[in-house]
Short mmCIF file of C-alpha atoms and ligand atoms in Angstrom, two decimals:
data_model
loop_
_atom_site.label_atom_id
_atom_site.label_comp_id
_atom_site.label_asym_id
_atom_site.label_seq_id
_atom_site.Cartn_x
_atom_site.Cartn_y
_atom_site.Cartn_z
CA MET A 1 14.82 -17.30 -3.37
CA SER A 2 18.24 -17.91 -4.72
CA ALA A 3 20.76 -15.38 -3.88
CA GLU A 4 21.34 -15.04 -7.66
CA ARG A 5 17.73 -13.75 -7.79
CA LEU A 6 18.69 -10.79 -5.94
CA GLU A 7 21.36 -9.32 -8.70
CA TYR A 8 20.73 -6.79 -10.89
CA THR A 9 20.45 -8.91 -14.17
CA ASP A 10 19.28 -7.71 -17.99
CA GLU A 11 15.95 -9.64 -17.13
CA VAL A 12 15.46 -7.54 -13.96
CA ALA A 13 16.55 -4.38 -15.66
CA GLN A 14 14.16 -5.00 -18.59
CA ALA A 15 11.49 -6.26 -16.40
CA THR A 16 11.62 -2.86 -14.33
CA LEU A 17 12.46 -0.41 -16.99
CA GLY A 18 8.91 1.25 -17.34
CA ILE A 19 8.66 1.66 -13.36
CA TYR A 20 12.17 3.30 -13.04
CA LYS A 21 11.19 5.64 -15.89
CA LYS A 22 8.69 6.96 -13.80
CA LEU A 23 11.01 7.04 -10.79
CA GLU A 24 14.48 8.02 -12.29
CA ASP A 25 14.44 11.67 -10.53
CA GLN A 26 13.79 10.23 -7.23
CA TYR A 27 16.24 7.30 -7.09
CA LYS A 28 19.96 7.42 -8.45
CA ALA A 29 20.76 4.51 -10.97
CA GLU A 30 22.99 2.84 -8.57
CA HIS A 31 20.34 2.65 -5.66
CA TRP A 32 17.75 1.62 -8.20
CA LYS A 33 19.99 -1.23 -9.12
CA THR A 34 19.44 -2.52 -5.49
CA LEU A 35 15.81 -2.22 -5.51
CA ALA A 36 14.87 -3.49 -8.74
CA PRO A 37 15.77 -6.93 -7.88
CA TYR A 38 13.34 -6.81 -4.73
CA ILE A 39 10.62 -5.40 -7.11
CA TYR A 40 11.17 -8.10 -9.71
CA GLU A 41 11.08 -11.17 -7.23
CA ILE A 42 8.00 -9.83 -5.07
CA ASN A 43 5.94 -9.31 -8.41
CA ARG A 44 6.89 -13.02 -9.22
CA LEU A 45 5.98 -14.52 -6.17
CA LYS A 46 2.85 -12.40 -6.11
CA ARG A 47 1.57 -13.92 -9.24
CA GLU A 48 2.84 -17.43 -7.75
CA LYS A 49 1.00 -17.29 -4.60
CA ASN A 50 -2.17 -15.32 -5.74
CA ALA A 51 -1.13 -12.40 -3.33
CA VAL A 52 -1.90 -8.74 -3.80
CA ILE A 53 -0.31 -6.18 -2.18
CA LEU A 54 -2.49 -2.80 -0.84
CA ALA A 55 0.04 0.11 -0.76
CA HIS A 56 -0.92 3.06 1.23
CA ASN A 57 -0.29 6.61 -0.39
CA TYR A 58 2.54 6.99 2.26
CA MET A 59 4.44 3.97 1.02
CA THR A 60 7.77 5.14 -0.52
CA PRO A 61 7.70 5.41 -4.41
CA ASP A 62 9.70 2.06 -4.84
CA ILE A 63 6.97 0.46 -2.96
CA PHE A 64 3.69 2.40 -4.03
CA HIS A 65 4.90 2.41 -8.06
CA GLY A 66 7.00 -0.79 -7.74
CA VAL A 67 4.98 -3.65 -6.18
CA GLY A 68 1.16 -1.88 -5.39
CA ASP A 69 -1.33 -3.61 -6.95
CA VAL A 70 -4.39 -1.47 -5.22
CA VAL A 71 -2.90 1.96 -4.15
CA GLY A 72 -4.96 4.70 -2.19
CA ASP A 73 -6.40 6.09 0.74
CA SER A 74 -7.51 4.13 3.55
CA LEU A 75 -11.03 3.83 2.29
CA MET A 76 -9.92 2.28 -1.10
CA LEU A 77 -7.63 -0.17 0.40
CA ALA A 78 -10.90 -1.47 2.65
CA GLN A 79 -13.07 -1.39 -0.02
CA LYS A 80 -10.58 -2.78 -2.48
CA ALA A 81 -9.36 -5.61 -0.06
CA ALA A 82 -13.22 -6.61 0.38
CA GLU A 83 -13.57 -7.12 -3.29
CA SER A 84 -10.48 -9.40 -3.53
CA ASP A 85 -10.11 -12.61 -4.66
CA ALA A 86 -6.27 -13.12 -3.68
CA ASP A 87 -5.58 -15.72 -1.09
CA ILE A 88 -2.85 -13.32 0.21
CA ILE A 89 -3.10 -9.53 1.32
CA VAL A 90 0.36 -7.81 2.21
CA GLN A 91 -0.52 -4.95 3.74
CA GLY A 92 1.71 -1.72 2.67
CA GLY A 93 0.51 0.41 5.50
CA VAL A 94 0.23 0.34 9.42
CA HIS A 95 -1.26 -2.29 11.60
CA PHE A 96 -4.69 -0.84 11.98
CA MET A 97 -5.14 -1.27 7.80
CA ALA A 98 -4.14 -5.04 8.29
CA GLU A 99 -6.45 -5.60 10.88
CA THR A 100 -9.32 -3.84 8.78
CA SER A 101 -8.45 -6.10 5.76
CA LYS A 102 -8.83 -9.27 8.08
CA ILE A 103 -11.86 -7.85 9.47
CA LEU A 104 -13.45 -7.75 6.06
CA CYS A 105 -11.60 -10.83 4.62
CA PRO A 106 -11.47 -13.12 7.84
CA GLU A 107 -10.71 -16.13 5.17
CA LYS A 108 -7.69 -14.49 3.83
CA LYS A 109 -3.95 -14.55 5.01
CA VAL A 110 -3.32 -10.92 5.66
CA LEU A 111 0.42 -10.44 6.04
CA MET A 112 2.11 -7.43 7.93
CA PRO A 113 5.38 -7.00 6.71
CA ASP A 114 6.73 -5.17 9.97
CA MET A 115 4.09 -5.44 13.20
CA LYS A 116 5.79 -2.87 14.99
CA ALA A 117 4.13 -0.38 12.23
CA GLY A 118 1.57 1.05 14.73
CA CYS A 119 -0.04 4.67 14.67
CA SER A 120 -0.21 7.41 17.18
CA LEU A 121 -4.08 7.76 17.01
CA ALA A 122 -4.69 4.04 17.22
CA GLU A 123 -2.40 3.89 20.44
CA SER A 124 -4.53 7.31 21.61
CA ILE A 125 -8.02 5.11 22.79
CA THR A 126 -8.64 1.87 24.10
CA ALA A 127 -12.07 -0.25 24.08
CA ASP A 128 -12.25 0.82 27.51
CA ASP A 129 -11.94 4.30 26.77
CA VAL A 130 -14.92 3.89 24.26
CA ARG A 131 -17.09 1.98 26.90
CA LYS A 132 -16.73 4.89 29.16
CA LEU A 133 -17.83 7.57 26.75
CA LYS A 134 -20.74 5.23 25.86
CA ALA A 135 -21.93 5.14 29.58
CA ASP A 136 -21.15 8.97 29.86
CA HIS A 137 -23.50 10.00 26.78
CA PRO A 138 -25.82 7.10 26.57
CA GLY A 139 -27.88 6.99 23.33
CA ILE A 140 -25.16 9.13 21.35
CA PRO A 141 -23.76 7.00 18.38
CA VAL A 142 -19.84 6.40 18.31
CA ILE A 143 -18.02 7.17 14.69
CA THR A 144 -14.83 5.98 14.86
CA TYR A 145 -11.94 6.69 12.58
CA VAL A 146 -10.41 3.76 10.85
CA ASN A 147 -7.11 4.62 12.87
CA THR A 148 -7.99 2.30 15.40
CA SER A 149 -7.51 -1.41 16.69
CA ALA A 150 -10.13 -3.72 16.01
CA GLU A 151 -11.37 -3.72 19.64
CA VAL A 152 -11.90 0.07 19.52
CA LYS A 153 -13.71 -0.73 16.32
CA ALA A 154 -15.85 -3.37 17.86
CA GLU A 155 -17.40 -0.90 20.53
CA SER A 156 -18.22 1.64 17.67
CA ASP A 157 -21.66 2.08 15.97
CA VAL A 158 -19.67 3.13 12.40
CA CYS A 159 -16.22 3.93 11.32
CA CYS A 160 -14.97 6.42 9.05
CA THR A 161 -12.07 7.52 7.00
CA SER A 162 -10.87 11.12 6.37
CA SER A 163 -12.56 11.01 2.85
CA ASN A 164 -16.01 10.19 4.16
CA ALA A 165 -16.28 11.64 7.85
CA LEU A 166 -18.29 14.41 7.08
CA LYS A 167 -20.65 12.29 5.19
CA ILE A 168 -21.09 9.64 8.00
CA VAL A 169 -21.69 12.38 10.58
CA ASN A 170 -24.26 13.96 8.23
CA ALA A 171 -25.79 10.72 7.64
CA LEU A 172 -26.18 10.08 11.34
CA GLY A 173 -27.80 13.12 11.72
CA ALA A 174 -30.16 12.72 8.97
CA GLU A 175 -31.38 9.77 11.09
CA GLY A 176 -32.23 12.16 13.66
CA HIS A 177 -28.95 12.17 16.04
CA ASP A 178 -28.25 15.97 16.67
CA THR A 179 -25.22 14.87 18.59
CA VAL A 180 -22.47 12.22 17.67
CA ILE A 181 -19.35 11.20 19.71
CA MET A 182 -16.35 10.90 17.02
CA THR A 183 -12.84 9.27 18.16
CA PRO A 184 -10.13 9.14 18.25
CA ASP A 185 -8.89 12.03 16.36
CA LYS A 186 -9.75 15.57 17.60
CA PHE A 187 -8.49 17.75 14.82
CA LEU A 188 -10.27 15.48 12.02
CA ALA A 189 -13.32 15.97 14.50
CA GLN A 190 -12.91 19.78 14.59
CA ASN A 191 -12.48 20.21 10.81
CA VAL A 192 -15.64 18.03 10.49
CA ALA A 193 -17.53 20.22 13.02
CA ALA A 194 -16.72 23.15 11.12
CA GLU A 195 -18.88 22.14 8.07
CA THR A 196 -22.06 20.19 10.00
CA ASP A 197 -24.54 21.26 12.43
CA VAL A 198 -24.27 17.91 14.24
CA LYS A 199 -22.61 18.65 17.60
CA ILE A 200 -19.62 16.44 17.87
CA ILE A 201 -18.06 15.15 21.20
CA ILE A 202 -14.30 15.16 20.55
CA TRP A 203 -11.61 12.64 22.01
CA GLU A 204 -8.40 13.78 22.16
CA GLY A 205 -6.20 11.78 20.25
CA SER A 206 -3.98 13.42 17.37
CA CYS A 207 -1.83 12.00 14.42
CA MET A 208 1.75 12.59 15.62
CA VAL A 209 2.57 13.52 11.80
CA HIS A 210 0.20 16.12 10.97
CA GLU A 211 -0.18 17.67 14.16
CA ARG A 212 3.30 19.16 13.49
CA PHE A 213 2.29 21.66 10.85
CA SER A 214 1.17 25.05 11.61
CA ALA A 215 -0.57 27.52 9.85
CA GLU A 216 2.64 29.76 10.31
CA ASP A 217 4.25 26.91 8.31
CA VAL A 218 1.86 27.54 5.43
CA ARG A 219 2.26 31.59 5.53
CA ARG A 220 5.95 31.04 5.49
CA MET A 221 6.00 28.55 2.61
CA ARG A 222 3.53 30.75 0.50
CA ALA A 223 5.90 33.72 0.75
CA GLN A 224 8.80 31.27 -0.30
CA HIS A 225 7.13 29.80 -3.17
CA GLY A 226 4.69 32.59 -4.39
CA ASN A 227 1.90 31.23 -6.40
CA VAL A 228 1.70 27.72 -5.08
CA PHE A 229 -1.61 25.63 -4.14
CA VAL A 230 -1.90 24.70 -0.54
CA MET A 231 -3.42 21.00 0.13
CA ALA A 232 -3.83 19.75 3.83
CA HIS A 233 -4.81 16.39 5.12
CA PRO A 234 -7.66 17.00 7.73
CA GLU A 235 -5.67 15.41 10.46
CA CYS A 236 -4.28 18.72 10.31
CA PRO A 237 -4.90 21.55 12.85
CA PRO A 238 -7.88 23.57 11.87
CA ASP A 239 -5.57 26.72 11.62
CA VAL A 240 -4.08 25.16 8.86
CA MET A 241 -7.12 23.85 6.91
CA ALA A 242 -7.80 27.71 7.24
CA GLU A 243 -4.81 28.67 5.64
CA SER A 244 -5.03 26.08 2.72
CA ASP A 245 -6.74 26.08 -0.64
CA PHE A 246 -7.87 22.69 -0.46
CA SER A 247 -8.46 19.39 2.20
CA GLY A 248 -8.81 16.14 1.84
CA SER A 249 -7.90 12.43 2.05
CA THR A 250 -4.68 11.17 0.69
CA ALA A 251 -6.60 9.82 -2.34
CA GLN A 252 -8.92 13.26 -2.56
CA ILE A 253 -5.61 15.21 -2.83
CA ASP A 254 -4.15 12.70 -5.15
CA ASN A 255 -7.57 13.22 -7.40
CA TYR A 256 -7.47 17.09 -7.20
CA ILE A 257 -3.64 16.92 -8.47
CA LYS A 258 -4.38 14.68 -11.31
CA GLU A 259 -7.65 16.44 -12.62
CA HIS A 260 -6.13 20.18 -12.23
CA LYS A 261 -2.44 19.63 -12.60
CA PRO A 262 -1.67 22.98 -10.45
CA ALA A 263 1.91 24.21 -11.57
CA LYS A 264 3.12 23.89 -8.14
CA ALA A 265 1.62 22.50 -4.90
CA ILE A 266 2.77 22.34 -1.37
CA LEU A 267 1.19 18.84 0.43
CA MET A 268 0.67 19.57 4.36
CA THR A 269 0.75 15.52 4.68
CA GLU A 270 3.35 12.75 5.01
CA CYS A 271 6.46 13.15 3.01
CA SER A 272 5.94 9.85 0.78
CA MET A 273 2.72 11.67 -0.88
CA GLY A 274 4.86 13.92 -2.56
CA GLY A 275 7.19 11.45 -3.98
CA ASN A 276 4.38 9.38 -5.59
CA ILE A 277 2.39 12.13 -6.86
CA ALA A 278 5.50 13.87 -8.66
CA ALA A 279 6.26 10.64 -9.97
CA ALA A 280 2.94 10.33 -11.75
CA ASN A 281 2.77 14.16 -12.40
CA PRO A 282 5.51 14.94 -13.75
CA GLU A 283 4.43 18.43 -15.00
CA VAL A 284 3.41 19.33 -11.00
CA LYS A 285 6.14 20.90 -9.09
CA ILE A 286 5.66 19.51 -5.40
CA VAL A 287 7.24 22.15 -3.18
CA GLY A 288 7.69 22.96 0.52
CA THR A 289 7.88 20.86 3.77
CA CYS A 290 6.66 17.29 4.77
CA GLN A 291 6.58 15.20 7.71
CA MET A 292 8.00 11.67 7.93
CA CYS A 293 5.72 8.86 9.30
CA PRO A 294 7.81 6.44 11.28
CA HIS A 295 5.46 4.00 11.39
CA MET A 296 4.52 3.91 7.38
CA LYS A 297 8.30 4.09 7.09
CA ARG A 298 9.00 0.80 8.90
CA ILE A 299 7.67 -1.30 5.54
CA SER A 300 10.48 -1.69 3.27
CA LEU A 301 10.65 -3.84 -0.01
CA PRO A 302 13.06 -6.81 1.68
CA LYS A 303 10.45 -7.08 4.39
CA ILE A 304 7.81 -7.28 1.88
CA LEU A 305 9.49 -10.12 -0.03
CA LYS A 306 10.20 -11.76 3.50
CA ALA A 307 6.68 -11.53 4.28
CA LEU A 308 5.51 -13.17 0.96
CA GLN A 309 8.10 -15.84 1.20
CA THR A 310 7.65 -17.21 4.52
CA GLU A 311 3.85 -16.25 4.75
CA GLU A 312 4.45 -14.47 8.41
CA PRO A 313 3.67 -12.52 10.16
CA GLY A 314 0.01 -12.90 9.82
CA VAL A 315 -2.53 -10.44 11.34
CA HIS A 316 -5.25 -12.27 13.66
CA VAL A 317 -8.35 -10.52 14.98
CA ASP A 318 -10.24 -12.53 17.80
CA ALA A 319 -13.59 -13.97 15.85
CA GLU A 320 -15.99 -12.10 18.45
CA ILE A 321 -13.92 -8.95 18.19
CA SER A 322 -14.03 -9.21 14.40
CA LYS A 323 -17.81 -9.81 14.09
CA ARG A 324 -18.54 -7.00 15.83
CA ALA A 325 -15.88 -4.67 14.26
CA ARG A 326 -16.83 -5.77 11.03
CA VAL A 327 -20.49 -4.07 11.25
CA ALA A 328 -18.84 -0.85 11.80
CA VAL A 329 -16.62 -1.32 9.09
CA GLU A 330 -19.65 -2.26 6.76
CA ARG A 331 -21.71 0.21 7.98
CA MET A 332 -19.08 2.87 6.71
CA LEU A 333 -18.89 1.10 3.45
CA GLU A 334 -22.62 1.39 3.02
CA LEU A 335 -22.90 4.95 3.71
CA SER A 336 -19.68 5.93 1.64
P1 13P B 401 -6.09 8.63 4.12
O1 13P B 401 -5.41 7.98 3.43
O2 13P B 401 -7.32 7.83 4.58
O3 13P B 401 -6.36 10.07 3.93
O4 13P B 401 -5.21 8.34 5.83
C1 13P B 401 -4.11 9.15 5.98
C2 13P B 401 -3.55 8.46 7.10
O5 13P B 401 -3.00 9.10 7.87
C3 13P B 401 -3.56 6.95 7.52
O6 13P B 401 -2.84 6.61 8.16
FE1 SF4 B 402 -0.88 7.37 12.17
FE2 SF4 B 402 -0.58 9.77 11.41
FE3 SF4 B 402 1.28 7.69 10.71
FE4 SF4 B 402 -1.25 7.67 9.86
S1 SF4 B 402 0.68 9.35 9.56
S2 SF4 B 402 -0.21 6.28 10.49
S3 SF4 B 402 -2.61 8.81 11.04
S4 SF4 B 402 0.73 8.39 12.93
#
């Protein structure tokens, strides 16, 4: 790409005007002029290379609204990766998401704009840990949150996301399992356990973003903001969930807002969610606090552009691990 193409030309301004109209409350005009050329060039290169960008709800609004082709929660991104006929997938998200895409589409090039974009949940458990759990609890099926490495998925019977965890646990319950192992998020497991008769053996992992919210935060913000609708992600501790009006995955939160348009909402989740929802729902006021995920925030427009230009770095998953992990991911997709 030539240096000129990165200039904010009339052509760039015109091509990105519709996006800017959505985002002008969030980006000052001068800042937008530095972002728009990247959006323009990324979108051009995507067409040229038959590439698709999967953007998680925690991507910043310039990425989410500017270059994301498929946007959504972890489940939706996995489903769309499986269906995509693109040659290249660029993962707007963290490493475990790119691995899931590669597991489902081994023939495609899956690019990760920053390989250091990890996840505290994925780091909390290893394949060895799962093998030990299985040895300690023979015959008990292992349900693993998608926020894990391919090796951990390969040791598991079925995966889940925050949007289908309860469904998956109950599906195994209906198959006759009165107990399941759920890894690695202790809060997601506790929140699911509160809604099912299936006994859940819990692993002690947590999300470094959602574990920071407290029930006291919810009470303080309610006092500060009056009549406000509080929405919490199920990676939050159970007492936060108990104080909230709604709980769901990032896509379920998004869908609820689109459908019900609460006048004022607090989102107990990652900060970019609020920006993305505000841009798409100008009549809803997002108030209160949020927490930033340092891993998600490693992904930027310049890094996405570089990944598309160089077709690096690519995500690789060992073929044998991939085959076994795919069984667990596909079983989840079937059950959801
Ligand atoms: P969902 O988008 O599936 O709700 O997951 C949230 C999350 O923390 C992903 O890292
Ligand atoms: Fe992992 Fe939490 Fe960040 Fe999601 S928000 S990537 S679960 S650390």
